[in-house]
Short mmCIF file of C-alpha atoms and ligand atoms in Angstrom, two decimals:
data_model
loop_
_atom_site.label_atom_id
_atom_site.label_comp_id
_atom_site.label_asym_id
_atom_site.label_seq_id
_atom_site.Cartn_x
_atom_site.Cartn_y
_atom_site.Cartn_z
CA MET A 138 0.00 0.00 0.00
CA SER A 139 1.21 3.47 -0.69
CA ARG A 140 1.82 6.30 1.69
CA TYR A 141 0.16 8.63 -0.75
CA LEU A 142 -3.02 6.68 -0.50
CA LEU A 143 -3.22 7.19 3.20
CA VAL A 144 -2.71 10.85 2.81
CA LEU A 145 -5.48 10.83 0.29
CA LEU A 146 -7.72 9.14 2.73
CA LEU A 147 -7.04 11.79 5.27
CA CYS A 148 -7.86 14.31 2.59
CA PHE A 149 -10.97 12.36 1.65
CA LEU A 150 -12.22 13.03 5.09
CA GLY A 151 -11.57 16.72 4.82
CA LEU A 152 -8.78 16.52 7.30
CA GLY A 153 -6.20 18.43 5.34
CA PHE A 154 -4.06 19.81 8.12
CA GLY A 155 -4.62 23.47 8.67
CA GLN A 156 -8.30 23.17 7.93
CA GLY A 157 -8.89 21.40 11.20
CA PHE A 158 -11.37 18.67 11.87
CA LYS A 159 -14.61 18.89 9.99
CA VAL A 160 -16.10 15.95 11.83
CA PRO A 161 -19.30 16.64 13.69
CA PHE A 162 -17.89 15.68 17.06
CA ARG A 163 -14.66 14.67 18.69
CA VAL A 164 -14.17 11.16 19.84
CA ASN A 165 -13.27 12.32 23.33
CA ASP A 166 -16.68 13.92 23.60
CA VAL A 167 -18.34 10.66 22.83
CA LEU A 168 -16.29 8.07 24.66
CA PRO A 169 -17.26 9.24 28.16
CA VAL A 170 -20.94 8.74 27.38
CA LEU A 171 -20.35 5.15 26.42
CA PRO A 172 -20.39 2.58 29.20
CA ARG A 173 -16.85 1.97 30.39
CA GLN A 174 -16.93 -1.71 29.49
CA LEU A 175 -17.78 -0.71 25.97
CA SER A 176 -15.50 2.28 25.47
CA TRP A 177 -12.25 0.53 26.42
CA PRO A 178 -12.62 -2.40 24.06
CA VAL A 179 -13.56 0.11 21.37
CA LEU A 180 -10.42 2.11 22.06
CA ASN A 181 -8.23 -0.97 22.14
CA ASN A 182 -9.51 -2.86 19.15
CA PHE A 183 -10.71 -0.53 16.52
CA HIS A 184 -7.84 1.70 15.67
CA SER A 185 -5.56 0.52 12.96
CA ALA A 186 -4.66 2.28 9.75
CA VAL A 187 -6.65 -0.29 7.82
CA ASP A 188 -9.85 1.02 9.39
CA LEU A 189 -9.22 4.22 7.46
CA LEU A 190 -9.59 2.57 4.11
CA PRO A 191 -12.96 3.10 2.50
CA TYR A 192 -14.69 0.01 1.18
CA TYR A 193 -16.22 0.33 -2.30
CA VAL A 194 -19.90 -0.59 -2.28
CA GLY A 195 -20.82 0.37 -5.83
CA SER A 196 -21.32 3.12 -8.40
CA VAL A 197 -24.64 4.89 -8.76
CA THR A 198 -25.39 5.78 -12.37
CA PRO A 199 -28.26 8.11 -13.28
CA ASN A 200 -31.26 6.48 -14.95
CA ASN A 201 -29.93 3.01 -14.25
CA GLY A 202 -31.90 1.97 -11.22
CA SER A 203 -30.37 1.76 -7.78
CA ILE A 204 -27.63 -0.17 -6.04
CA ASP A 205 -28.02 -1.84 -2.67
CA TRP A 206 -25.57 -3.13 -0.09
CA LYS A 207 -25.10 -3.96 3.57
CA GLY A 208 -23.45 -1.29 5.71
CA ALA A 209 -21.59 -1.45 9.00
CA CYS A 210 -24.52 0.01 10.92
CA PHE A 211 -27.48 -0.12 8.53
CA TYR A 212 -27.86 -3.54 7.01
CA GLY A 213 -30.22 -2.39 4.24
CA ASN A 214 -29.07 0.48 2.02
CA GLU A 215 -30.09 1.65 -1.39
CA ALA A 216 -28.89 4.52 -3.54
CA ARG A 217 -29.93 6.10 -6.82
CA LEU A 218 -28.85 9.24 -8.63
CA GLU A 219 -30.92 11.79 -10.52
CA PHE A 220 -29.67 14.70 -12.57
CA THR A 221 -31.17 18.11 -11.81
CA GLU A 222 -32.11 20.00 -14.95
CA GLY A 223 -30.20 23.11 -15.95
CA ASP A 224 -30.76 25.35 -18.98
CA ARG A 225 -29.53 22.80 -21.45
CA GLU A 226 -27.27 20.30 -19.76
CA PRO A 227 -27.96 18.70 -16.37
CA ALA A 228 -26.88 21.30 -13.82
CA GLY A 229 -26.03 18.93 -11.02
CA GLY A 230 -27.43 15.87 -9.36
CA ILE A 231 -29.08 14.51 -6.27
CA LEU A 232 -28.10 11.22 -4.73
CA TYR A 233 -30.91 9.57 -2.80
CA LEU A 234 -29.69 7.15 -0.18
CA LYS A 235 -32.09 5.06 1.84
CA THR A 236 -30.86 3.48 5.06
CA SER A 237 -32.78 0.86 7.00
CA ASP A 238 -32.30 -2.02 9.40
CA ALA A 239 -29.88 -0.48 11.89
CA HIS A 240 -28.28 -3.13 14.03
CA SER A 241 -28.26 -0.83 17.06
CA TRP A 242 -29.89 2.51 17.81
CA THR A 243 -26.59 4.28 18.53
CA CYS A 244 -24.67 3.32 15.41
CA MET A 245 -24.10 5.34 12.28
CA ASP A 246 -22.56 4.80 8.88
CA LEU A 247 -19.96 7.05 7.37
CA TYR A 248 -19.72 7.29 3.58
CA VAL A 249 -17.38 8.80 1.04
CA PHE A 250 -18.80 9.71 -2.37
CA ALA A 251 -16.36 10.28 -5.17
CA THR A 252 -15.87 11.08 -8.80
CA PRO A 253 -12.37 11.77 -10.10
CA TYR A 254 -13.29 15.45 -9.77
CA ARG A 255 -14.55 15.58 -6.21
CA VAL A 256 -14.67 13.69 -2.97
CA THR A 257 -17.31 14.41 -0.42
CA TRP A 258 -18.59 12.59 2.60
CA ASP A 259 -21.60 12.26 4.82
CA TYR A 260 -22.77 10.16 7.76
CA TYR A 261 -26.16 8.72 8.56
CA PHE A 262 -27.64 8.19 11.95
CA SER A 263 -31.28 7.50 11.23
CA ALA A 264 -33.14 5.03 9.06
CA ARG A 265 -34.82 7.05 6.31
CA GLU A 266 -34.11 8.52 2.88
CA HIS A 267 -31.20 10.96 2.83
CA THR A 268 -30.20 13.20 -0.03
CA LEU A 269 -26.80 14.42 -1.08
CA LYS A 270 -26.85 17.33 -3.48
CA PHE A 271 -24.25 18.03 -6.17
CA ASP A 272 -25.02 21.68 -6.96
CA SER A 273 -23.09 21.64 -10.21
CA TRP A 274 -20.58 19.48 -12.06
CA GLU A 275 -17.05 20.85 -12.06
CA GLU A 276 -16.72 20.74 -15.82
CA PRO A 277 -18.26 18.95 -18.81
CA ALA A 278 -15.81 16.11 -18.30
CA GLU A 279 -17.23 15.40 -14.86
CA LEU A 280 -20.76 15.30 -16.23
CA GLU A 281 -19.61 12.90 -18.92
CA TYR A 282 -17.85 10.75 -16.34
CA VAL A 283 -20.92 10.58 -14.10
CA LYS A 284 -23.17 9.74 -17.05
CA GLN A 285 -20.95 6.80 -17.92
CA HIS A 286 -19.52 5.57 -14.64
CA GLY A 287 -21.68 7.20 -11.99
CA VAL A 288 -20.68 8.34 -8.53
CA SER A 289 -18.63 5.83 -6.53
CA VAL A 290 -19.92 5.09 -3.06
CA PHE A 291 -17.46 4.01 -0.36
CA LEU A 292 -18.32 2.90 3.13
CA MET A 293 -15.93 3.52 6.00
CA PRO A 294 -16.06 -0.04 7.31
CA SER A 295 -15.43 0.72 10.95
CA GLY A 296 -17.99 3.51 11.06
CA MET A 297 -17.49 6.90 12.60
CA MET A 298 -15.95 5.73 15.82
CA GLY A 299 -13.45 3.35 14.32
CA THR A 300 -12.45 5.88 11.71
CA LEU A 301 -11.84 8.60 14.27
CA LEU A 302 -9.88 6.27 16.48
CA SER A 303 -7.75 5.26 13.52
CA LEU A 304 -7.01 8.89 12.82
CA ILE A 305 -6.03 9.43 16.41
CA ASP A 306 -3.54 6.60 15.98
CA ILE A 307 -2.16 8.04 12.76
CA LEU A 308 -2.12 11.83 13.16
CA PRO A 309 0.67 12.01 15.77
CA LEU A 310 2.92 10.16 13.32
CA PHE A 311 3.21 13.38 11.36
CA SER A 312 4.29 15.61 14.20
CA ASN A 313 7.88 16.87 14.14
CA SER A 314 8.43 16.44 17.85
CA HIS A 315 9.40 13.83 20.43
CA TRP A 316 5.73 13.03 20.65
CA GLY A 317 5.67 12.38 16.90
CA GLN A 318 8.86 10.36 17.06
CA ASN A 319 7.56 8.20 19.88
CA ALA A 320 4.31 7.67 17.99
CA ASN A 321 6.27 6.45 14.96
CA LEU A 322 8.45 4.12 17.02
CA ALA A 323 5.40 2.75 18.82
CA PHE A 324 3.61 2.19 15.52
CA LEU A 325 6.58 0.30 14.01
CA GLU A 326 6.97 -1.75 17.17
CA LYS A 327 3.30 -2.66 17.30
CA HIS A 328 2.71 -3.34 13.62
CA MET A 329 6.10 -4.62 12.47
CA GLY A 330 7.66 -5.93 15.66
CA ALA A 331 10.58 -3.55 15.13
CA THR A 332 12.85 -2.58 18.01
CA PHE A 333 15.00 0.53 18.25
CA GLU A 334 18.18 1.27 20.15
CA LYS A 335 19.64 4.72 20.55
CA ARG A 336 23.03 5.02 18.84
CA PRO A 337 26.05 6.35 20.72
CA GLN A 338 27.42 9.69 19.52
CA PRO A 339 28.74 10.89 17.07
CA TRP A 340 25.63 10.95 14.97
CA HIS A 341 27.28 12.36 11.82
CA ALA A 342 29.57 10.21 9.73
CA THR A 343 32.20 11.71 7.44
CA ILE A 344 31.96 10.23 4.00
CA ASN A 345 34.72 10.60 1.47
CA PRO A 346 33.12 10.75 -1.99
CA GLU A 347 36.15 8.90 -3.36
CA ASP A 348 35.06 5.80 -1.43
CA VAL A 349 31.61 5.86 -3.02
CA HIS A 350 30.91 4.29 -6.41
CA SER A 351 28.21 4.21 -9.05
CA GLY A 352 25.36 1.98 -7.97
CA ASP A 353 25.94 2.36 -4.22
CA PHE A 354 22.64 2.61 -2.45
CA LEU A 355 21.29 5.11 0.07
CA ALA A 356 18.54 3.87 2.35
CA VAL A 357 16.82 6.67 4.25
CA SER A 358 14.55 6.35 7.23
CA LYS A 359 12.69 9.14 8.99
CA ILE A 360 10.73 8.69 12.17
CA ARG A 361 9.57 12.25 12.72
CA GLY A 362 8.58 15.35 10.80
CA ARG A 363 6.43 15.84 7.75
CA TRP A 364 7.73 12.70 6.06
CA GLY A 365 8.19 10.64 9.18
CA GLY A 366 4.59 9.52 9.27
CA PHE A 367 4.53 8.71 5.57
CA GLU A 368 7.71 6.72 5.86
CA THR A 369 6.38 4.80 8.83
CA LEU A 370 3.31 3.79 6.86
CA GLU A 371 5.49 3.01 3.86
CA LYS A 372 7.63 0.68 5.95
CA TRP A 373 4.58 -0.99 7.34
CA VAL A 374 2.97 -1.64 3.97
CA THR A 375 6.12 -2.68 2.12
CA GLY A 376 7.72 -4.58 4.99
CA ALA A 377 11.01 -2.72 4.43
CA PHE A 378 12.86 -0.69 7.04
CA ALA A 379 13.59 2.19 4.67
CA GLY A 380 11.01 4.83 3.85
CA HIS A 381 12.94 6.30 0.94
CA THR A 382 15.91 5.34 -1.22
CA ALA A 383 18.40 7.04 -3.56
CA VAL A 384 21.27 5.87 -5.74
CA CYS A 385 24.85 7.14 -6.13
CA LEU A 386 26.28 7.80 -9.59
CA LYS A 387 29.81 8.86 -10.57
CA ASP A 388 30.42 10.79 -13.75
CA LYS A 389 33.47 10.38 -16.02
CA GLU A 390 35.32 13.19 -14.18
CA GLY A 391 34.94 11.31 -10.92
CA ASN A 392 32.31 13.65 -9.46
CA LEU A 393 29.72 11.99 -7.24
CA TRP A 394 25.99 12.52 -7.83
CA VAL A 395 22.78 11.30 -6.24
CA GLY A 396 19.76 10.19 -8.24
CA GLU A 397 16.62 10.67 -6.18
CA SER A 398 12.87 10.78 -6.62
CA GLY A 399 10.48 13.00 -4.73
CA HIS A 400 12.88 15.93 -4.55
CA GLU A 401 11.13 19.29 -4.16
CA ASN A 402 11.96 21.92 -6.82
CA GLU A 403 11.65 25.73 -6.46
CA LYS A 404 7.97 25.58 -7.38
CA GLY A 405 7.30 23.06 -4.64
CA GLU A 406 6.72 20.23 -7.11
CA GLU A 407 8.00 16.76 -6.41
CA ILE A 408 10.35 15.69 -9.19
CA ILE A 409 13.10 13.21 -10.00
CA VAL A 410 16.58 14.76 -9.81
CA VAL A 411 20.25 13.99 -10.19
CA ILE A 412 22.09 16.39 -7.86
CA PRO A 413 25.71 16.72 -6.71
CA TRP A 414 26.57 14.63 -3.66
CA ASP A 415 27.67 17.70 -1.63
CA GLU A 416 24.30 19.34 -2.15
CA TRP A 417 22.45 16.16 -1.19
CA TRP A 418 24.57 15.61 1.90
CA GLU A 419 24.16 19.21 3.04
CA LEU A 420 20.36 18.92 2.73
CA ALA A 421 20.46 15.71 4.74
CA LEU A 422 22.51 17.30 7.52
CA LYS A 423 20.22 20.34 7.59
CA ASP A 424 17.05 18.24 7.73
CA ASP A 425 15.43 18.91 11.10
CA SER A 426 13.59 15.59 10.98
CA ASN A 427 16.93 13.84 11.68
CA PRO A 428 16.93 11.34 8.82
CA GLN A 429 18.82 8.10 9.40
CA ILE A 430 20.88 7.26 6.35
CA ALA A 431 22.57 4.00 5.52
CA LEU A 432 25.14 3.97 2.70
CA LEU A 433 25.13 0.46 1.27
CA PRO A 434 27.97 -0.17 -1.21
CA LEU A 435 27.48 -2.69 -4.01
CA HIS A 436 29.25 -6.00 -3.59
CA PRO A 437 32.42 -5.92 -5.75
CA ASP A 438 31.07 -8.72 -7.99
CA VAL A 439 27.85 -6.80 -8.59
CA ARG A 440 29.73 -3.54 -9.05
CA ALA A 441 31.79 -5.16 -11.80
CA LYS A 442 28.53 -5.88 -13.63
CA PHE A 443 26.98 -2.47 -12.98
CA ASN A 444 26.66 -0.63 -16.32
CA SER A 445 27.33 2.99 -15.42
CA THR A 446 26.70 4.20 -18.99
CA ALA A 447 23.25 2.64 -19.01
CA ALA A 448 22.52 3.95 -15.49
CA TRP A 449 23.45 7.49 -16.52
CA GLU A 450 21.36 7.25 -19.68
CA TYR A 451 18.36 6.21 -17.63
CA ALA A 452 18.95 8.83 -14.92
CA ARG A 453 19.21 11.61 -17.54
CA SER A 454 16.02 10.43 -19.21
CA MET A 455 14.12 10.61 -15.90
CA SER A 456 15.66 13.79 -14.48
CA GLY A 457 13.10 16.59 -14.05
CA LYS A 458 10.10 14.31 -14.46
CA PRO A 459 7.29 14.61 -11.93
CA TYR A 460 7.13 12.03 -9.20
CA GLY A 461 3.94 11.17 -7.39
CA TYR A 462 1.24 8.59 -6.96
CA HIS A 463 1.48 7.45 -10.52
CA ASN A 464 4.99 6.21 -9.74
CA MET A 465 4.41 5.14 -6.19
CA ILE A 466 1.22 3.28 -6.63
CA PHE A 467 2.37 1.03 -9.42
CA SER A 468 5.30 -0.12 -7.38
CA TRP A 469 2.93 -2.18 -5.28
CA ILE A 470 0.02 -2.91 -7.56
CA ASP A 471 0.51 -5.93 -9.76
CA THR A 472 -2.42 -5.72 -12.14
CA MET A 473 -4.90 -3.07 -13.24
CA ALA A 474 -7.95 -4.60 -11.61
CA ASP A 475 -7.00 -7.44 -9.28
CA ASN A 476 -4.72 -8.43 -6.49
CA TYR A 477 -5.02 -5.33 -4.34
CA PRO A 478 -4.25 -5.82 -0.67
CA PRO A 479 -7.68 -5.88 0.99
CA PRO A 480 -9.65 -3.73 1.59
CA LEU A 481 -8.33 -1.76 -1.37
CA ASP A 482 -9.71 -2.19 -4.84
CA ALA A 483 -9.39 -0.69 -8.29
CA HIS A 484 -12.17 1.87 -7.69
CA LEU A 485 -10.52 3.34 -4.66
CA VAL A 486 -7.14 3.48 -6.30
CA CYS A 487 -8.57 5.02 -9.46
CA VAL A 488 -10.21 7.83 -7.53
CA SER A 489 -7.13 8.29 -5.36
CA LEU A 490 -4.79 8.65 -8.28
CA ILE A 491 -6.62 11.67 -9.51
CA ARG A 492 -6.72 13.46 -6.18
CA PHE A 493 -3.07 14.42 -6.24
CA THR A 494 -3.62 18.12 -5.56
CA CYS A 495 -4.68 17.11 -2.12
CA LEU A 496 -1.18 15.89 -1.34
CA LEU A 497 0.32 19.11 -2.61
CA ASN A 498 -2.00 21.08 -0.34
CA LEU A 499 -0.98 18.97 2.57
CA CYS A 500 2.69 19.44 1.91
CA ALA A 501 2.31 23.17 1.52
CA THR A 502 1.19 23.53 5.11
C1 NAG B 225 -26.83 -0.49 -15.55
O1 NAG B 225 -27.48 -1.57 -14.89
C2 NAG B 225 -27.23 -2.84 -15.47
C3 NAG B 225 -28.06 -3.86 -14.76
O2 NAG B 225 -28.21 -3.57 -13.41
C4 NAG B 225 -25.72 -3.14 -15.40
O3 NAG B 225 -25.44 -4.39 -16.01
C5 NAG B 225 -24.96 -2.05 -16.12
O4 NAG B 225 -23.57 -2.26 -15.99
C6 NAG B 225 -25.32 -0.69 -15.53
N1 NAG B 225 -24.68 0.36 -16.34
C7 NAG B 225 -23.88 1.26 -15.83
C8 NAG B 225 -23.33 2.23 -16.78
O5 NAG B 225 -23.60 1.27 -14.65
C1 NAG B 226 26.12 -0.66 -21.20
O1 NAG B 226 25.00 0.12 -21.60
C2 NAG B 226 25.17 0.76 -22.85
C3 NAG B 226 24.00 1.69 -23.06
O2 NAG B 226 22.77 1.06 -22.78
C4 NAG B 226 25.27 -0.31 -23.93
O3 NAG B 226 25.44 0.30 -25.20
C5 NAG B 226 26.45 -1.20 -23.61
O4 NAG B 226 26.54 -2.25 -24.53
C6 NAG B 226 26.38 -1.76 -22.20
N1 NAG B 226 27.63 -2.43 -21.85
C7 NAG B 226 27.66 -3.69 -21.45
C8 NAG B 226 29.01 -4.23 -21.11
O5 NAG B 226 26.66 -4.40 -21.34
#
C-alpha cells in the first residue's frame, strides 16, 4: 500500500491539516458517554490504519436503477442518482440514499462519495431517505464521467468511531516532535515488531566521496517530521525498514551525484533529480527531521557488472520528471484490476490517483 493513499484518505475526510477537523464531534466527547466496558474495548480494538480505508460498495449511475448493499450500521441500504435540470445540460445531481435495518440505535454509517473530480462525505444516523446534493458538475468532463460511470460510493467499514480512532492513531505520526517520534516508534513496534536502540554519539559520519561508487545505495529512514509519518506507513505496507531510497552515480570526471525521486523543486513540485553529492549531503545534515541514512555499497562482484553508462542514460532520461502517486502506486500494484491488498480495490485506487492536488495542499502547510 502506498503512503500517498493514506494521505489521500485523510484528505478524503476533509482533514487536510490546517483546515482542522470537519467531523461533527470529537471522539473524546463521545467516549465518556459510552459505558466503560464498551468504550475501552472500542479504544483498544478498533484503531488501525486499515480502518481508514474506504470500502467500495458500488457506483450509482443516473437512470440506471439503484444499487443496494449492507453497511456497518445499517444492514439495508439503497442509492440512486438523478440529474437536476439546468438550462440545457444537467446542472447537477441529487443522490438519494435510503438506510434501514440499523443493528443498534446508537450506530451510524460514514460514507465517502467520489468522482475523479470531487470527494465528499456524509454520515447517517437514522433510518430514512437521505439526499446528497451536487449543486453543479465541475466541468463537462465530470458530467460525462458521471453519465458513464456514476458516482462511486465508499463505506468507512469501521464507522465513525473506528475511523476517528484510527485517525487518532495516525495523526501524531506526522508531528515533528518527540511526541511524533515516539508515535512512529510505537507504531513500528506494534505493527512490524521492530525494536530501536539509541546510537552512541557521534551521529554524523564523514563520508569521502572517493570511497563511493556508481550503484551504491542510500537507504533513508525518517521517524519524525512531515515525512516521518509517511515513511512509517510506507515501511509498514512494504515490509522494508527504509522509507525512501536514492542511488549514487559517478560521472566520467569522478564527481559523485545522487539520483533521487520526490525531490522538491523551487515551485514546490516533487520531481526526479540527479544532484551533486555535496548538495544532497548538506540537505540531509540540515534536515530537522533527523533522517537516518545507511550507505550500502554494491558487492564488488555486482559492481563489476553495474553498467554505469546505461545507469546514466536512464537517470538523464528521468531527471526533471514529476514524481507522485502514478509512480508510487504502481510499485505495489501488480495488475490493473486485481490483487489489491484488501480492503483496497481498483475503484478506490482510481479515484485516489486523480486526487493528487490534495497531497500538494498537505505538503504546503
Ligand atoms: C446499468 O445496470 C445494469 C443492470 O443492473 C448493469 O449491467 C450495467 O452495468 C449498468 N450500467 C452502468 C453504466 O452502470
Ligand atoms: C552498457 O549500456 C550501454 C547503453 O545502454 C550499452 O550500449 C552497452 O553495450 C552496455 N555495456 C555492457 C558491457 O553491457
